[in-house]
Short mmCIF file of C-alpha atoms in Angstrom, two decimals:
data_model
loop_
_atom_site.label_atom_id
_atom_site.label_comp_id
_atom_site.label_asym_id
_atom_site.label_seq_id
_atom_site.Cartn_x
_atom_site.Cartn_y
_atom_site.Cartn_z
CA UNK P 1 34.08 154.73 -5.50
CA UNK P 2 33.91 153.93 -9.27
CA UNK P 3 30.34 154.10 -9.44
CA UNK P 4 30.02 156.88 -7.78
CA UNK P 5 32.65 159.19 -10.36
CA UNK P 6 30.95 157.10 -13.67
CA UNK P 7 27.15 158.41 -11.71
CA UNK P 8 29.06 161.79 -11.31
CA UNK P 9 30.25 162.00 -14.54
CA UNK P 10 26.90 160.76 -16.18
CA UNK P 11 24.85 163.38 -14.35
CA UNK P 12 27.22 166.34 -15.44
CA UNK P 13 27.71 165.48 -19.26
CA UNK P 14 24.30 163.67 -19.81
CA UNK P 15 23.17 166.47 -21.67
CA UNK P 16 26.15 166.73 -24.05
CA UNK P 17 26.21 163.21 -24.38
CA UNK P 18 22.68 162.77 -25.57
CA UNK P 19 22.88 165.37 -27.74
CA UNK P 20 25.66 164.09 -29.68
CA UNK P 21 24.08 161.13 -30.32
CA UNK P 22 20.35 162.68 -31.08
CA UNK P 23 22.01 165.08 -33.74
CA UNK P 24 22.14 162.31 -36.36
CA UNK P 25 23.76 164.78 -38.82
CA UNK P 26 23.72 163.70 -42.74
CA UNK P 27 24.67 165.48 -45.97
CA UNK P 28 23.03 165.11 -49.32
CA UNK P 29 25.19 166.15 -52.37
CA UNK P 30 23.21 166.03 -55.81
CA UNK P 31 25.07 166.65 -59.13
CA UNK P 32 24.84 166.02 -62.72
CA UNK P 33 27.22 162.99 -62.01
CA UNK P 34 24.30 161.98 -59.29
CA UNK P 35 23.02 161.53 -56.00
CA UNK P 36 25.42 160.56 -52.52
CA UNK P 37 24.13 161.00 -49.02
CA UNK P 38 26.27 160.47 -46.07
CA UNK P 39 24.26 159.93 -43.08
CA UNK P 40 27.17 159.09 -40.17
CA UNK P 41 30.62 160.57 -39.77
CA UNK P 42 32.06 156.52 -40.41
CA UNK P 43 28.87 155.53 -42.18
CA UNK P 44 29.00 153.59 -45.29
CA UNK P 45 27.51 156.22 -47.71
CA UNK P 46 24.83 156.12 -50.77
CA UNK P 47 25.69 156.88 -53.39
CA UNK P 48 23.58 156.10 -57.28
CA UNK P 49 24.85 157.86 -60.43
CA UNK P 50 21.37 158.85 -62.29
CA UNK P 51 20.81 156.16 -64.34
CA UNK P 52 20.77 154.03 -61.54
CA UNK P 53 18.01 155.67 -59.68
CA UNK P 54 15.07 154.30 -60.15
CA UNK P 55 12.74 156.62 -58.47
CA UNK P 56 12.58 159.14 -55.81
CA UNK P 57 9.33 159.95 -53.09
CA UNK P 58 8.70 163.00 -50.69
CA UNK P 59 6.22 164.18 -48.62
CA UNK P 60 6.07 165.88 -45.38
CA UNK P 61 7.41 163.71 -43.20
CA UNK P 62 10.13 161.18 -45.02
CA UNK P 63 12.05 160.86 -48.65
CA UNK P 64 12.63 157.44 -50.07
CA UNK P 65 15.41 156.99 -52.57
CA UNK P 66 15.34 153.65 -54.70
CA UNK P 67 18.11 152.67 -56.69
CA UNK P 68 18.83 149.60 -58.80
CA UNK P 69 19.65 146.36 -57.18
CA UNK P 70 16.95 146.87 -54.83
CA UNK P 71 19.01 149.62 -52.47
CA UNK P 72 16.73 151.92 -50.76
CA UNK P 73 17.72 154.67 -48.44
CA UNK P 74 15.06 156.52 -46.21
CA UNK P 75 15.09 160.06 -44.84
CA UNK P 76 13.32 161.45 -41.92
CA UNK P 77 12.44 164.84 -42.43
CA UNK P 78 10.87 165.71 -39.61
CA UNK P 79 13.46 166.66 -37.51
CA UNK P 80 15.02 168.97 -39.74
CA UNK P 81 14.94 172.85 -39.92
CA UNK P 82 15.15 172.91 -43.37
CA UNK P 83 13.09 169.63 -44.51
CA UNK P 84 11.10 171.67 -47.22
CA UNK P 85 14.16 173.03 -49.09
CA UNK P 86 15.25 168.98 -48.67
CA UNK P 87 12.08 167.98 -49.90
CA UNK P 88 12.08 170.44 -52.65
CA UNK P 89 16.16 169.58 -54.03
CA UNK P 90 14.72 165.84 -54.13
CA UNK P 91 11.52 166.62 -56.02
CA UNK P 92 13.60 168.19 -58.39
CA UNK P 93 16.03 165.74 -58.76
CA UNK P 94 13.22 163.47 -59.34
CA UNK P 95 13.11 165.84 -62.56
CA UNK P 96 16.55 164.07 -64.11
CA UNK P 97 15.61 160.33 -63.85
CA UNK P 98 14.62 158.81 -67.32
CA UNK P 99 11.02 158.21 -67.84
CA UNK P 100 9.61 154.98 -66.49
CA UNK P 101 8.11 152.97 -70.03
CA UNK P 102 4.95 150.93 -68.89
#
């Protein structure tokens, strides 16, 4: 009998249930104080004022933060609906870290 409700509940709300977990939602907040992204609702976030980030890379399908201390935090961007405006607010933000000297 148990099976049979947790197979009757799993083929109801499998939809609902997947797509809570697929919609891995994250928020990226850039000010002049820096850079935090939140990626999970209880996830640990990453945040780098701008003097600690070292670099920043985008193309068309991912974003790569680096910051000192060898923290790096990737994006997928290819799964979002508004990945160029993403892509665009981090190639800009690019604009504020201090030149690299060789």
């Amino acid at each position: 009998l148990t099976m049979a409700v947790v197979t009757l509940f799993l083929g109801l709300f499998h939809g609902r249930l997947h797509g809570r977990r697929s919609k891995r939602r994250w928020t990226l907040h850039l000010d002049d104080a820096g850079l935090r992204l939140q990626t999970r609702a209880f996830g640990r976030p990453f945040t780098a004022s701008w003097a600690d980030v070292e670099s920043i890379e985008a193309d068309d399908r991912e974003a790569r933060i680096f910051a000192r201390g060898g923290r790096e935090r990737r994006l997928d961007l290819t799964d979002l609906a508004n990945a160029d405006q993403v892509r665009q607010a981090l190639l800009a933000a690019r604009e504020r870290l201090a030149p690299v000297s060789p």
